[in-house]
XYZ file of C-alpha atoms in Angstrom:
757
model
C 0.000 0.000 0.000
C 1.127 3.541 -0.653
C 1.439 5.711 2.467
C -1.048 8.384 1.417
C -3.765 5.827 0.978
C -3.682 4.843 4.648
C -5.920 7.717 5.717
C -8.678 6.469 3.446
C -8.196 2.752 4.094
C -11.233 0.630 4.576
C -9.945 -0.197 8.024
C -10.965 3.238 9.293
C -14.276 3.431 11.139
C -15.671 5.989 8.745
C -15.290 3.794 5.674
C -15.531 0.231 6.948
C -19.307 0.070 6.309
C -19.202 1.536 2.782
C -20.002 -0.689 -0.207
C -16.933 -2.488 -1.511
C -17.229 -0.812 -4.928
C -17.131 2.657 -3.320
C -14.167 1.746 -1.131
C -12.349 0.239 -4.109
C -12.796 3.389 -6.209
C -11.659 5.557 -3.319
C -8.472 3.511 -2.915
C -7.820 3.610 -6.667
C -7.950 7.412 -6.709
C -5.709 7.525 -3.640
C -3.132 5.338 -5.386
C -3.216 7.565 -8.489
C -2.363 10.618 -6.404
C 0.210 8.706 -4.358
C 2.197 7.760 -7.488
C 1.627 11.085 -9.261
C 4.837 12.786 -7.967
C 6.950 10.003 -9.511
C 5.146 10.445 -12.828
C 5.618 14.233 -12.720
C 9.336 13.912 -12.034
C 9.706 11.315 -14.795
C 7.833 13.594 -17.199
C 10.125 16.552 -16.498
C 13.297 14.454 -16.695
C 12.311 12.745 -19.945
C 11.337 16.114 -21.436
C 14.847 17.435 -20.794
C 16.327 14.260 -22.294
C 14.164 14.661 -25.406
C 15.169 18.315 -25.812
C 18.805 17.279 -25.528
C 18.332 14.575 -28.194
C 16.544 16.876 -30.666
C 18.497 20.079 -29.973
C 20.498 19.921 -33.203
C 17.637 18.881 -35.527
C 14.601 20.884 -34.307
C 14.267 24.619 -33.932
C 15.294 25.865 -30.501
C 12.292 28.155 -30.142
C 9.886 25.278 -30.776
C 11.729 23.031 -28.300
C 11.778 25.705 -25.590
C 8.094 26.471 -26.109
C 7.190 22.801 -25.868
C 9.217 22.070 -22.735
C 7.942 25.267 -21.097
C 4.299 24.311 -21.680
C 4.946 20.814 -20.321
C 6.662 22.277 -17.260
C 3.709 24.579 -16.551
C 1.255 21.697 -16.812
C 3.386 19.575 -14.479
C 3.527 22.437 -11.977
C -0.268 22.631 -12.043
C -0.500 18.864 -11.563
C 1.977 19.073 -8.671
C -0.162 21.790 -7.075
C -3.229 19.537 -7.513
C -1.426 16.640 -5.783
C -0.413 18.978 -2.950
C -4.009 20.149 -2.492
C -5.250 16.557 -2.489
C -2.799 15.498 0.191
C -3.690 18.455 2.400
C -7.428 18.043 1.944
C -9.799 15.785 3.862
C -11.271 13.856 0.943
C -14.929 13.028 1.486
C -16.653 10.181 -0.312
C -18.708 12.521 -2.464
C -15.562 14.457 -3.475
C -13.691 11.396 -4.783
C -15.202 11.609 -8.283
C -14.297 15.303 -8.540
C -10.675 14.601 -7.574
C -10.635 11.713 -10.069
C -11.943 13.965 -12.867
C -9.235 16.559 -12.190
C -6.596 13.852 -12.320
C -7.934 12.518 -15.634
C -7.947 16.074 -17.061
C -4.320 16.503 -15.925
C -3.335 13.187 -17.534
C -5.148 14.062 -20.761
C -3.509 17.507 -20.965
C -0.065 16.057 -20.285
C -0.660 13.355 -22.889
C -1.662 15.968 -25.477
C 1.536 17.937 -24.862
C 3.634 14.775 -25.123
C 1.698 13.824 -28.254
C 2.480 17.258 -29.672
C 6.160 16.353 -29.379
C 5.527 13.317 -31.549
C 3.920 15.572 -34.180
C 5.668 18.965 -34.097
C 9.109 17.768 -32.937
C 9.232 14.822 -35.336
C 12.565 14.800 -37.300
C 11.579 13.183 -40.633
C 15.076 13.346 -42.104
C 16.992 11.729 -39.218
C 16.208 8.104 -38.432
C 18.385 8.001 -35.242
C 16.567 11.033 -33.846
C 13.256 9.427 -34.758
C 14.275 6.402 -32.691
C 15.245 8.718 -29.815
C 11.835 10.399 -29.966
C 10.059 7.000 -30.142
C 12.086 5.642 -27.242
C 11.215 8.579 -24.964
C 7.518 8.604 -25.880
C 7.298 4.799 -25.663
C 8.985 4.941 -22.276
C 6.378 7.421 -21.046
C 3.600 5.093 -22.230
C 5.309 2.077 -20.618
C 5.726 4.000 -17.376
C 2.037 4.868 -17.448
C 1.177 1.142 -17.194
C 2.611 1.193 -13.664
C 1.761 4.763 -12.601
C -1.884 4.694 -13.725
C -2.794 0.995 -13.518
C -5.086 1.642 -10.556
C -7.633 3.215 -12.953
C -7.633 2.194 -16.660
C -9.144 5.445 -17.924
C -6.243 7.362 -16.358
C -3.847 5.204 -18.396
C -5.751 5.646 -21.657
C -6.211 9.404 -21.059
C -2.434 9.774 -21.061
C -1.273 7.013 -23.411
C -3.581 7.503 -26.416
C -2.839 11.221 -27.037
C 0.860 10.518 -26.377
C 1.272 7.654 -28.825
C -1.153 8.425 -31.669
C 0.603 11.485 -33.212
C 3.962 9.812 -33.836
C 2.136 6.678 -35.045
C 0.241 8.871 -37.493
C 3.555 10.398 -38.603
C 4.952 6.953 -39.366
C 2.040 6.103 -41.638
C 2.102 9.594 -43.164
C 5.691 9.141 -44.396
C 4.512 6.097 -46.341
C 7.747 4.188 -46.956
C 7.997 0.537 -45.945
C 10.200 1.137 -42.930
C 7.953 3.791 -41.420
C 4.781 1.849 -42.166
C 6.334 -1.110 -40.336
C 7.253 1.197 -37.473
C 3.672 2.448 -37.367
C 2.354 -1.100 -37.169
C 4.831 -1.870 -34.383
C 3.664 1.263 -32.568
C 0.068 0.045 -32.708
C 1.212 -3.385 -31.513
C 3.181 -1.725 -28.716
C 0.099 0.230 -27.607
C -1.939 -2.975 -27.609
C 0.662 -4.736 -25.485
C 0.846 -1.792 -23.076
C -2.941 -1.929 -22.819
C -2.732 -5.619 -21.882
C 0.013 -4.906 -19.317
C -2.015 -2.012 -17.862
C -5.060 -4.265 -17.667
C -3.131 -6.985 -15.835
C -1.591 -4.445 -13.466
C -5.064 -3.041 -12.846
C -6.385 -6.498 -11.979
C -3.489 -7.059 -9.560
C -4.109 -3.694 -7.864
C -7.855 -4.310 -7.702
C -7.397 -7.811 -6.288
C -4.939 -6.512 -3.716
C -7.287 -3.764 -2.544
C -10.256 -6.144 -2.520
C -8.280 -8.722 -0.537
C -7.298 -6.040 1.966
C -10.902 -5.015 2.529
C -12.040 -8.623 2.796
C -9.308 -9.323 5.337
C -10.327 -6.268 7.357
C -13.944 -7.445 7.367
C -12.874 -10.995 8.295
C -10.663 -9.630 11.070
C -13.577 -7.573 12.380
C -15.860 -10.628 12.342
C -13.240 -12.822 14.034
C -12.612 -10.168 16.685
C -16.319 -9.809 17.438
C -16.735 -13.589 17.589
C -13.713 -13.926 19.863
C -15.018 -11.227 22.211
C -18.400 -12.950 22.247
C -16.838 -16.307 23.087
C -14.695 -14.791 25.818
C -17.724 -13.136 27.371
C -19.556 -16.491 27.296
C -16.591 -18.261 28.906
C -16.252 -15.562 31.560
C -19.965 -15.660 32.297
C -19.958 -19.457 32.488
C -16.871 -19.476 34.717
C -18.447 -16.904 37.016
C -21.607 -18.989 37.225
C -19.652 -22.142 38.113
C -17.626 -20.340 40.755
C -20.775 -18.879 42.327
C -22.443 -22.269 42.309
C -19.420 -23.934 43.853
C -19.091 -21.439 46.715
C -22.835 -21.429 47.466
C -23.459 -25.183 47.502
C -20.058 -26.623 48.356
C -21.357 -28.481 51.414
C -24.691 -29.434 49.917
C -23.649 -32.493 47.915
C -27.185 -33.462 47.069
C -27.861 -30.119 45.373
C -24.609 -29.360 43.542
C -24.349 -29.671 39.762
C -20.844 -31.143 40.059
C -20.645 -34.829 40.873
C -19.058 -35.737 44.211
C -17.747 -39.256 44.465
C -15.808 -41.651 46.697
C -13.916 -44.611 45.243
C -12.157 -47.617 46.733
C -8.377 -47.294 46.993
C -7.806 -49.949 44.330
C -10.242 -48.274 41.902
C -12.447 -51.349 41.711
C -15.760 -49.644 42.544
C -17.396 -46.428 43.801
C -18.731 -46.250 47.360
C -20.573 -42.963 46.902
C -21.794 -40.822 43.971
C -23.901 -37.678 44.462
C -27.377 -37.372 42.871
C -26.111 -34.827 40.298
C -24.821 -37.816 38.297
C -28.327 -38.068 36.884
C -28.111 -34.773 34.994
C -24.485 -35.368 34.078
C -24.544 -38.921 32.620
C -28.159 -40.107 32.866
C -27.483 -42.763 35.524
C -28.995 -42.900 38.997
C -26.401 -42.915 41.804
C -27.076 -46.620 42.407
C -26.577 -47.487 38.724
C -23.368 -45.464 38.528
C -21.886 -47.086 41.678
C -22.471 -50.522 40.154
C -20.170 -49.687 37.247
C -16.430 -50.384 37.240
C -13.846 -47.785 36.209
C -13.563 -49.469 32.788
C -17.338 -49.138 32.329
C -17.286 -45.495 33.426
C -14.442 -44.117 31.302
C -13.279 -44.523 27.703
C -10.133 -46.715 27.253
C -7.681 -43.812 26.944
C -9.157 -42.121 29.999
C -9.076 -45.394 31.986
C -5.374 -45.753 31.235
C -4.711 -42.183 32.343
C -6.776 -42.557 35.561
C -5.149 -45.890 36.512
C -1.663 -44.405 36.045
C -2.450 -41.430 38.308
C -4.064 -43.681 40.926
C -0.966 -45.890 41.022
C 1.319 -42.847 41.341
C -0.711 -41.478 44.248
C -0.757 -44.761 46.153
C 3.009 -45.285 45.628
C 3.679 -41.763 46.858
C 1.552 -42.141 49.978
C 4.084 -44.018 52.191
C 6.673 -41.269 51.722
C 6.999 -38.922 54.664
C 7.668 -36.063 52.238
C 4.292 -36.445 50.493
C 1.884 -33.517 50.797
C -1.162 -34.733 52.718
C -3.366 -32.079 51.144
C -2.335 -32.614 47.559
C -4.830 -33.207 44.739
C -4.649 -34.155 41.079
C -6.584 -32.599 38.205
C -7.419 -34.569 35.047
C -9.687 -34.227 32.029
C -11.376 -37.576 31.383
C -13.978 -38.774 28.876
C -17.020 -40.491 30.496
C -19.662 -42.811 29.039
C -23.320 -41.696 29.325
C -26.287 -43.997 29.718
C -27.458 -43.252 26.143
C -24.081 -44.361 24.729
C -22.682 -40.865 24.100
C -19.600 -39.461 25.828
C -18.935 -36.268 27.772
C -15.719 -34.634 28.897
C -15.294 -33.806 32.568
C -12.710 -32.145 34.735
C -11.937 -34.541 37.589
C -10.148 -33.357 40.734
C -9.283 -36.120 43.195
C -7.271 -36.622 46.351
C -6.487 -39.445 48.769
C -9.174 -40.149 51.430
C -7.769 -41.106 54.840
C -9.237 -42.483 58.063
C -8.728 -41.043 61.506
C -5.319 -42.698 61.767
C -4.190 -41.092 58.484
C -4.213 -44.328 56.534
C -5.480 -44.204 52.900
C -8.894 -45.836 52.538
C -9.881 -44.595 49.096
C -10.086 -41.616 46.732
C -12.484 -38.688 46.989
C -13.137 -36.095 44.363
C -15.431 -33.978 42.277
C -16.301 -34.241 38.593
C -17.328 -31.189 36.560
C -18.781 -31.264 33.052
C -16.480 -29.324 30.711
C -17.939 -30.458 27.375
C -19.227 -26.969 26.543
C -15.973 -25.379 27.576
C -14.017 -27.712 25.281
C -16.378 -26.899 22.415
C -15.908 -23.172 22.977
C -12.124 -23.607 23.127
C -12.209 -25.559 19.872
C -14.338 -22.859 18.239
C -11.983 -20.197 19.528
C -8.989 -22.109 18.158
C -10.752 -22.457 14.795
C -11.387 -18.706 14.647
C -7.789 -17.952 15.572
C -6.650 -20.322 12.804
C -8.854 -18.452 10.340
C -7.394 -15.161 11.527
C -3.852 -16.464 11.037
C -4.790 -17.728 7.572
C -6.145 -14.308 6.591
C -2.923 -12.678 7.765
C -0.900 -15.153 5.707
C -3.059 -14.457 2.663
C -2.434 -10.735 3.084
C 1.312 -11.373 3.364
C 1.249 -13.508 0.200
C -0.657 -10.736 -1.578
C 2.038 -8.226 -0.626
C 4.734 -10.630 -1.787
C 2.969 -11.307 -5.089
C 2.681 -7.577 -5.763
C 6.413 -7.079 -5.243
C 7.375 -10.037 -7.418
C 4.967 -8.957 -10.175
C 6.531 -5.494 -10.101
C 10.064 -6.902 -10.455
C 9.113 -9.289 -13.269
C 7.293 -6.491 -15.128
C 10.507 -4.467 -14.983
C 12.544 -7.405 -16.317
C 10.041 -8.141 -19.089
C 9.931 -4.462 -20.070
C 13.717 -4.426 -20.401
C 13.817 -7.718 -22.334
C 10.993 -6.712 -24.667
C 12.289 -3.203 -25.249
C 15.818 -4.310 -26.072
C 14.638 -7.115 -28.371
C 12.382 -4.670 -30.247
C 15.258 -2.206 -30.555
C 17.561 -4.973 -31.794
C 15.000 -5.987 -34.429
C 14.555 -2.387 -35.537
C 18.293 -1.680 -35.735
C 19.343 -2.231 -39.341
C 22.452 -0.068 -39.601
C 24.775 -1.267 -36.856
C 25.450 -4.867 -35.832
C 27.380 -3.548 -32.819
C 24.306 -1.639 -31.589
C 22.105 -4.691 -32.181
C 24.517 -6.812 -30.147
C 24.420 -4.237 -27.346
C 20.602 -4.381 -27.229
C 20.636 -8.192 -27.142
C 23.272 -8.161 -24.389
C 21.036 -5.920 -22.292
C 18.101 -8.259 -22.890
C 20.273 -11.204 -21.824
C 21.307 -9.359 -18.645
C 17.667 -8.651 -17.752
C 16.815 -12.330 -18.339
C 19.610 -13.419 -16.003
C 18.305 -10.992 -13.346
C 14.884 -12.629 -13.704
C 16.617 -16.015 -13.280
C 18.282 -14.714 -10.097
C 14.894 -13.591 -8.751
C 13.433 -17.055 -9.471
C 16.343 -18.716 -7.671
C 15.853 -16.300 -4.774
C 12.200 -17.307 -4.487
C 13.050 -21.026 -4.650
C 15.775 -20.617 -2.042
C 13.416 -18.794 0.316
C 10.378 -21.015 -0.300
C 12.029 -24.462 -0.329
C 15.560 -23.939 0.912
C 17.381 -24.643 -2.352
C 20.455 -26.793 -1.879
C 23.573 -24.888 -3.037
C 25.426 -26.237 -6.076
C 28.936 -25.482 -4.829
C 32.205 -24.830 -6.578
C 35.536 -23.390 -5.480
C 35.755 -19.632 -6.212
C 37.767 -16.523 -5.359
C 35.433 -14.341 -3.322
C 37.141 -11.041 -4.235
C 36.176 -11.447 -7.890
C 32.619 -12.467 -6.967
C 32.198 -9.447 -4.661
C 33.447 -6.946 -7.228
C 31.288 -8.314 -10.051
C 28.092 -8.520 -7.963
C 28.491 -5.138 -6.255
C 29.453 -3.222 -9.408
C 26.406 -4.624 -11.212
C 24.136 -3.634 -8.295
C 25.608 -0.097 -8.159
C 25.070 0.546 -11.857
C 23.279 3.845 -12.373
C 23.296 4.871 -8.688
C 24.981 7.815 -6.956
C 26.753 5.486 -4.524
C 30.458 4.633 -4.739
C 32.107 1.453 -3.482
C 35.460 1.094 -1.744
C 37.097 -2.350 -1.543
C 39.501 -3.258 1.268
C 40.668 -6.836 0.632
C 43.391 -8.694 2.534
C 46.017 -10.108 0.141
C 45.782 -13.818 -0.695
C 42.203 -14.344 0.392
C 41.310 -17.988 0.995
C 39.069 -19.667 -1.601
C 35.542 -20.643 -0.571
C 33.362 -23.581 -1.654
C 29.995 -21.935 -2.436
C 27.167 -21.663 -4.954
C 28.203 -18.622 -7.050
C 24.637 -17.760 -8.083
C 23.283 -17.833 -4.539
C 26.182 -15.905 -2.997
C 25.988 -13.334 -5.802
C 22.340 -12.879 -4.844
C 23.325 -12.291 -1.193
C 25.873 -9.602 -2.146
C 23.377 -8.034 -4.554
C 20.639 -7.863 -1.877
C 22.950 -6.256 0.691
C 24.336 -3.703 -1.785
C 20.839 -2.768 -2.993
C 19.732 -2.250 0.631
C 22.738 0.017 1.200
C 22.011 2.018 -1.977
C 18.390 2.526 -0.913
C 19.551 3.625 2.550
C 21.801 6.293 0.965
C 19.284 7.994 -1.303
C 21.486 11.112 -1.570
C 24.677 9.220 -2.352
C 27.579 8.001 -0.285
C 30.154 5.215 -0.101
C 29.859 1.526 0.653
C 32.981 0.002 2.202
C 33.361 -3.737 1.533
C 36.078 -5.533 3.494
C 37.248 -9.124 3.145
C 39.754 -10.927 5.339
C 40.824 -14.412 6.373
C 39.868 -15.461 9.887
C 40.509 -18.486 12.099
C 38.021 -19.372 14.827
C 39.998 -21.639 17.148
C 39.592 -20.142 20.621
C 36.777 -20.371 23.123
C 36.561 -16.612 23.321
C 35.826 -16.222 19.630
C 33.621 -19.303 19.701
C 31.382 -17.631 22.245
C 31.081 -14.363 20.350
C 30.576 -15.937 16.906
C 28.222 -18.957 16.917
C 30.230 -21.039 14.416
C 32.396 -24.151 14.768
C 36.155 -23.520 14.995
C 38.025 -23.452 11.698
C 39.060 -21.206 8.784
C 36.542 -18.637 7.567
C 36.386 -15.751 5.130
C 34.895 -12.664 6.783
C 33.159 -10.169 4.457
C 31.606 -6.945 5.793
C 29.544 -4.285 3.987
C 29.179 -0.921 5.733
C 27.025 1.954 4.440
C 26.678 5.600 5.465
C 22.906 5.499 5.767
C 20.732 6.610 8.712
C 20.911 3.216 10.462
C 18.176 0.785 11.483
C 15.950 1.381 14.555
C 16.150 -1.273 17.273
C 12.508 -2.301 16.807
C 13.227 -3.194 13.160
C 16.685 -4.681 13.760
C 15.305 -7.772 15.514
C 12.996 -8.631 12.583
C 14.951 -7.772 9.448
C 15.617 -11.458 8.637
C 11.939 -12.456 9.084
C 10.115 -13.569 5.890
C 7.674 -10.978 4.461
C 8.942 -8.315 6.916
C 9.749 -5.037 5.177
C 9.612 -1.324 5.952
C 9.550 -0.382 2.251
C 6.248 0.573 0.658
C 7.165 -1.366 -2.501
C 9.201 -4.157 -0.872
C 8.233 -7.811 -0.538
C 10.407 -8.834 2.430
C 12.388 -11.546 0.627
C 15.887 -10.078 0.241
C 17.331 -10.498 3.733
C 15.189 -13.565 4.463
C 16.654 -15.366 1.445
C 20.165 -14.117 2.321
C 19.783 -15.637 5.796
C 18.551 -18.925 4.275
C 21.436 -19.045 1.776
C 24.104 -18.408 4.430
C 22.598 -21.090 6.671
C 22.665 -23.590 3.792
C 26.354 -22.757 3.266
C 27.056 -23.435 6.972
C 27.996 -19.786 7.342
C 26.583 -16.807 9.224
C 25.095 -13.378 8.492
C 25.080 -10.750 11.243
C 24.063 -7.088 11.387
C 25.228 -4.149 13.464
C 23.532 -0.774 13.194
C 23.255 2.452 15.163
C 20.973 5.350 14.289
C 22.940 8.126 12.615
C 26.054 5.974 12.082
C 25.085 3.587 9.294
C 24.669 -0.182 9.102
C 27.181 -3.022 8.739
C 26.331 -6.537 7.560
C 28.944 -9.233 8.186
C 29.167 -12.570 6.352
C 31.214 -15.586 7.449
C 31.989 -18.227 4.791
C 33.764 -21.532 5.530
C 37.109 -21.249 3.722
C 39.484 -23.754 2.090
C 42.939 -22.231 2.812
C 45.168 -24.558 0.772
C 42.898 -25.019 -2.238
C 43.676 -23.594 -5.673
C 41.092 -21.877 -7.857
C 41.594 -22.509 -11.545
C 41.715 -19.479 -13.831
C 38.463 -18.518 -15.536
C 40.074 -16.441 -18.228
C 38.446 -18.463 -20.972
C 35.058 -18.675 -19.252
C 33.662 -15.757 -21.204
C 33.913 -17.657 -24.491
C 32.154 -20.959 -25.303
C 34.479 -23.974 -25.171
C 34.530 -26.074 -28.330
C 34.311 -29.873 -28.241
C 33.233 -32.844 -30.343
C 31.042 -35.873 -29.923
C 27.442 -37.051 -30.070
C 24.948 -35.882 -27.429
C 21.465 -37.124 -26.472
C 19.229 -34.391 -25.004
C 16.103 -35.423 -23.043
C 13.621 -32.687 -22.058
C 9.818 -32.537 -22.025
C 9.753 -28.972 -23.406
C 10.197 -28.805 -27.190
C 11.598 -25.253 -27.094
C 14.209 -26.234 -24.514
C 15.226 -29.254 -26.635
C 15.614 -27.168 -29.779
C 17.578 -24.409 -28.019
C 19.853 -26.965 -26.348
C 20.478 -28.614 -29.701
C 21.424 -25.321 -31.358
C 23.733 -24.430 -28.450
C 25.453 -27.812 -28.704
C 25.875 -27.399 -32.476
C 27.469 -24.010 -31.832
C 29.957 -25.754 -29.508
C 30.866 -28.402 -32.100
C 28.692 -31.354 -31.008
C 26.138 -33.472 -32.882
C 22.885 -34.169 -31.092
C 19.660 -36.186 -30.988
C 16.532 -35.182 -29.037
C 14.113 -37.131 -26.811
C 10.933 -35.860 -25.190
C 10.952 -38.285 -22.228
C 12.861 -41.122 -20.585
C 11.304 -43.905 -22.672
C 12.289 -42.265 -25.964
C 15.787 -41.562 -24.625
C 16.241 -45.225 -23.681
C 15.072 -46.337 -27.141
C 17.491 -43.970 -28.909
C 20.359 -45.023 -26.660
C 19.728 -48.746 -27.313
C 19.700 -48.103 -31.060
C 22.966 -46.156 -30.865
C 24.644 -48.974 -28.919
C 23.473 -51.583 -31.441
C 24.803 -49.487 -34.325
C 28.154 -48.967 -32.600
C 27.626 -45.186 -32.408
C 27.437 -44.621 -28.660
C 26.582 -41.210 -27.329
C 29.440 -39.310 -25.732
C 27.078 -37.955 -23.058
C 23.346 -37.675 -22.291
C 21.706 -34.527 -20.844
C 18.699 -35.570 -18.749
C 15.934 -33.323 -17.447
C 15.348 -34.224 -13.796
C 11.536 -33.931 -13.851
C 9.291 -35.164 -16.711
C 5.542 -34.830 -15.978
C 3.685 -38.072 -16.753
C 6.863 -40.034 -17.503
C 10.131 -41.176 -15.942
C 12.595 -38.389 -15.166
C 16.347 -38.082 -15.353
C 17.198 -40.068 -12.216
C 15.238 -43.193 -13.219
C 16.277 -42.843 -16.873
C 19.948 -42.858 -15.878
C 19.423 -45.972 -13.742
C 17.978 -47.823 -16.751
C 20.684 -46.502 -19.111
C 23.357 -47.810 -16.738
C 21.837 -51.289 -17.147
C 22.332 -50.939 -20.917
C 25.756 -49.262 -20.723
C 27.551 -49.124 -17.321
C 29.959 -46.518 -18.770
C 27.257 -44.046 -19.773
C 28.076 -40.407 -19.012
C 25.205 -38.161 -17.931
C 24.588 -34.511 -17.074
C 21.537 -33.634 -14.959
C 19.532 -30.533 -15.867
C 16.634 -28.894 -14.012
C 15.035 -25.587 -13.157
C 14.477 -26.753 -9.554
C 17.792 -26.035 -7.869
C 16.379 -27.047 -4.467
C 16.265 -30.715 -5.522
C 19.008 -32.630 -3.618
C 20.009 -34.438 -6.835
C 21.214 -31.101 -8.254
C 23.444 -30.397 -5.246
C 24.792 -33.989 -4.926
C 24.671 -35.181 -8.522
C 27.750 -37.419 -8.236
C 26.048 -39.591 -5.605
C 23.263 -40.340 -8.110
C 25.652 -41.319 -10.933
C 25.811 -38.028 -12.893
C 29.111 -36.534 -14.052
C 27.875 -32.935 -14.368
C 25.037 -30.541 -13.599
C 23.573 -27.522 -15.410
C 20.692 -25.439 -14.021
C 17.999 -24.037 -16.313
C 17.995 -21.464 -17.730
C 21.613 -21.814 -18.793
C 23.823 -19.759 -21.118
C 25.967 -20.931 -24.012
C 29.132 -20.477 -21.933
C 27.726 -22.443 -18.976
C 26.614 -25.358 -21.150
C 29.872 -25.450 -23.117
C 31.925 -25.476 -19.876
C 30.012 -28.442 -18.412
C 30.143 -30.311 -21.733
C 33.889 -29.756 -22.049
C 34.547 -30.933 -18.468
C 32.485 -34.123 -18.898
C 33.286 -35.053 -22.520
C 36.638 -33.564 -23.483
C 38.519 -33.514 -20.149
C 37.465 -37.051 -19.228
C 38.371 -38.364 -22.697
C 41.823 -36.776 -22.488
C 42.421 -38.623 -19.237
C-alpha cells in the first residue's frame, strides 16, 4: 500500500461500512495521487532528455516552447497533488478529484503527443528512434503509474502515442509503415500490461478489505466467546461457593472410590443430569465401564502414582490431582469432565480410598475448539495478506525485467544499420533475463531452501562483479579493502551473488542522496573459546566479508525482525531479500550478522567456511564458449528447450539427438549402442511430468551401458540431486535457464577432459 492511501483505508471506522465498490474506487484514486509525484518527475526528466536529443535537428524556439508548456502543466499537476494530500477527501468528493486527475493526464498526454507531431525529425532516423524511445517509455511508465484506474492510463497514453504513429504512416515508406504497425502493436501490449496491473491492484485492494472485514468478524466472535466463557466461569464459581457443602444439590458430581479403583462407594445425585445414571446405577459400574479406554489408562496411572507416593513422609497430605477424562453416558454418548481427586484417609491417616469432584467441561471444550478455529482463520487471513504483498512485489520486479527484455529485443530488431548496436541491445536483454533467473532462484531458495550447487571460487572477484552490477546507475560509490591472498571458498556462485546483490541494494536505498559503501574481506581463524562464544560457528578457517554503508541506520525495533520472511519497511518491498540471504548463508554453513546504530550507518557481516590450501583454476576463458566434439542425447519434455539446447550444442561443435521423455531416450540409446555409435554424453531433465525423469532414466541406461556419461539438468535447484549429482551417478550438472558459456563449460569438463584422461 502507498502511504497516502492509509488515511482512506477501509480499516478506518468511517469507511468500513461503505459498499466495496465505493471503497475500491476511493483507494484507486488515492493510489493515483500517491504515485503522481513520480510520474511528474519522470515527465520533467524525460522532457529534458528529449530536448537534448533533438536540440540539433529541431528549432530551438519550438523546443523551448514545448518544454515550457509541459513544465507549466506539471507544476499545475503538482499543485493539484499537494491540495489533495492536504485536503480531507470526502466520499462525495472522490469523483471530482478523479476527474481533475484525468484532465491533468489528458492535458499532459496531449503535450507529449504534440512532441511526436511537431518535434518529429523526418530526415533523421536516429533522432526518430530517440523520440520513439522517450515517448514509448512514457507510455510504458504509465502502465505502472496509472494501472489503478484504466481510464487514467488511456487518457495519457492515447494522445501521447497516436501522433507519432500517425507520422509513421504519413511518411509512407515501408520502414515507417512497419514502425507504425509496431507502434500500434506496442500500444496494444501496453494496454494488456495495464489491464493486468489493474487487476493485480484491484485484487490486492479487494483482498485487503475482505481481510479487514474478516478480522472484524473474528474479533467480534472472539469477544463474544470470551464473554460467554467468563460468564460461564463466574456462574460455576458462584455455584461452587454457594453449595459446596450441599452435595445433594450441587451440579458437580461428588464421588468416593475404593483405593484400588475397583468400585465407587458414593456418587452424588447430580450424576443423573451429568450422565443419565442414577447414583445406584453409577456405583455398580467399574472404572472401565465409566471411562473410555484412553481415559481409563490415564486414571489408573495417576491412581498408582498417588498410592506409591503415599508411604513417603515427604508427600503432601493435602495434595490433589486434576485430570480431564472422557465419560460414558447412559445413552451411549460421551462427555468430557474435569476430575479433581485426592487421597481419602481415616482417623489414623491411613489411605482408605479416593475422593473427588467431577465437573462437566464439554461446553468449555467446544468453545475452546471454536476459539482455536477462529484464531486459525485469523492467522490464515494474515498469511493471505502477506502472500498478496509478496505477489505484488514479485509482479513489479518481473514487469521491470520483461519491459527491459521486450524493449531491447524490439530495438535490436529495428536496428538495421549497426550490428554492434544490435549486439548491445541483445546483451542488455540477456542481462535482464539473467536478473529474472536470479529472482526465481531467490524465491526457490526462500520457499524451499534450495540446496547450493557449490564450486571453489575466489570471493574477491565475486564481490566486485556482484556489487558493481548492483551499483550501476546509482549515486553510490564502493570502496574495496581486501586482505592479500584471500582464501578460496566452496559456495554456490549464483546464490552468494544474490546475497551480495541484496545487501548492496539495501545500502544504496539507505543512501538515497549518495555516499560510499565500504566492503572488506579478510581471512579469519576461529579456534579459541573466546571467539567461539562471540561468533556462533564451529572452529576453523573462515572468510569474513563486511559491507558498511553511510545510511541513517536501522531502529532497534526493526533490527530484531529484518531477517523475518515478508517483513519489510519499504512501501514497494516484498520482504524476501534479507530472508533469502539468511537462508542461503545457513545452507552454506555460514553466518550473516548485522550491526547498526541510528545516525552511524549499518554493517552486515558474512562468514563463509574457507578452504585455505585449495587452488582456484583461472576462468580467463570462461567468457567464451568452449569447443568440443562428440554425439549428445538431449532429453527434455519442453520442445523449445530441446531445440535451443540442440542449437547451443551445435554451436559448440557437437552433434545431437533429441528425446521428449525417458522412454524415448532409452530407445534412442539402445539403437545407438546396437549401431556402434554410442553417445558421448546424455543430458537428462530431472523432472518429466507423466513419464520417468532423469534419475530413473539414468538408472535404466546404466543397465544398458555401465559406462554411460550423464549430465543432470533442471530448473528446480532445491532438488538434492542437483546439489549432490555425483552420488546419483551423474558426471555434471547444469541449471535451467543456462547460457551458451555455462553449457559449453560443463560439456567440455564431462566429454573432453574425461576423454583426455
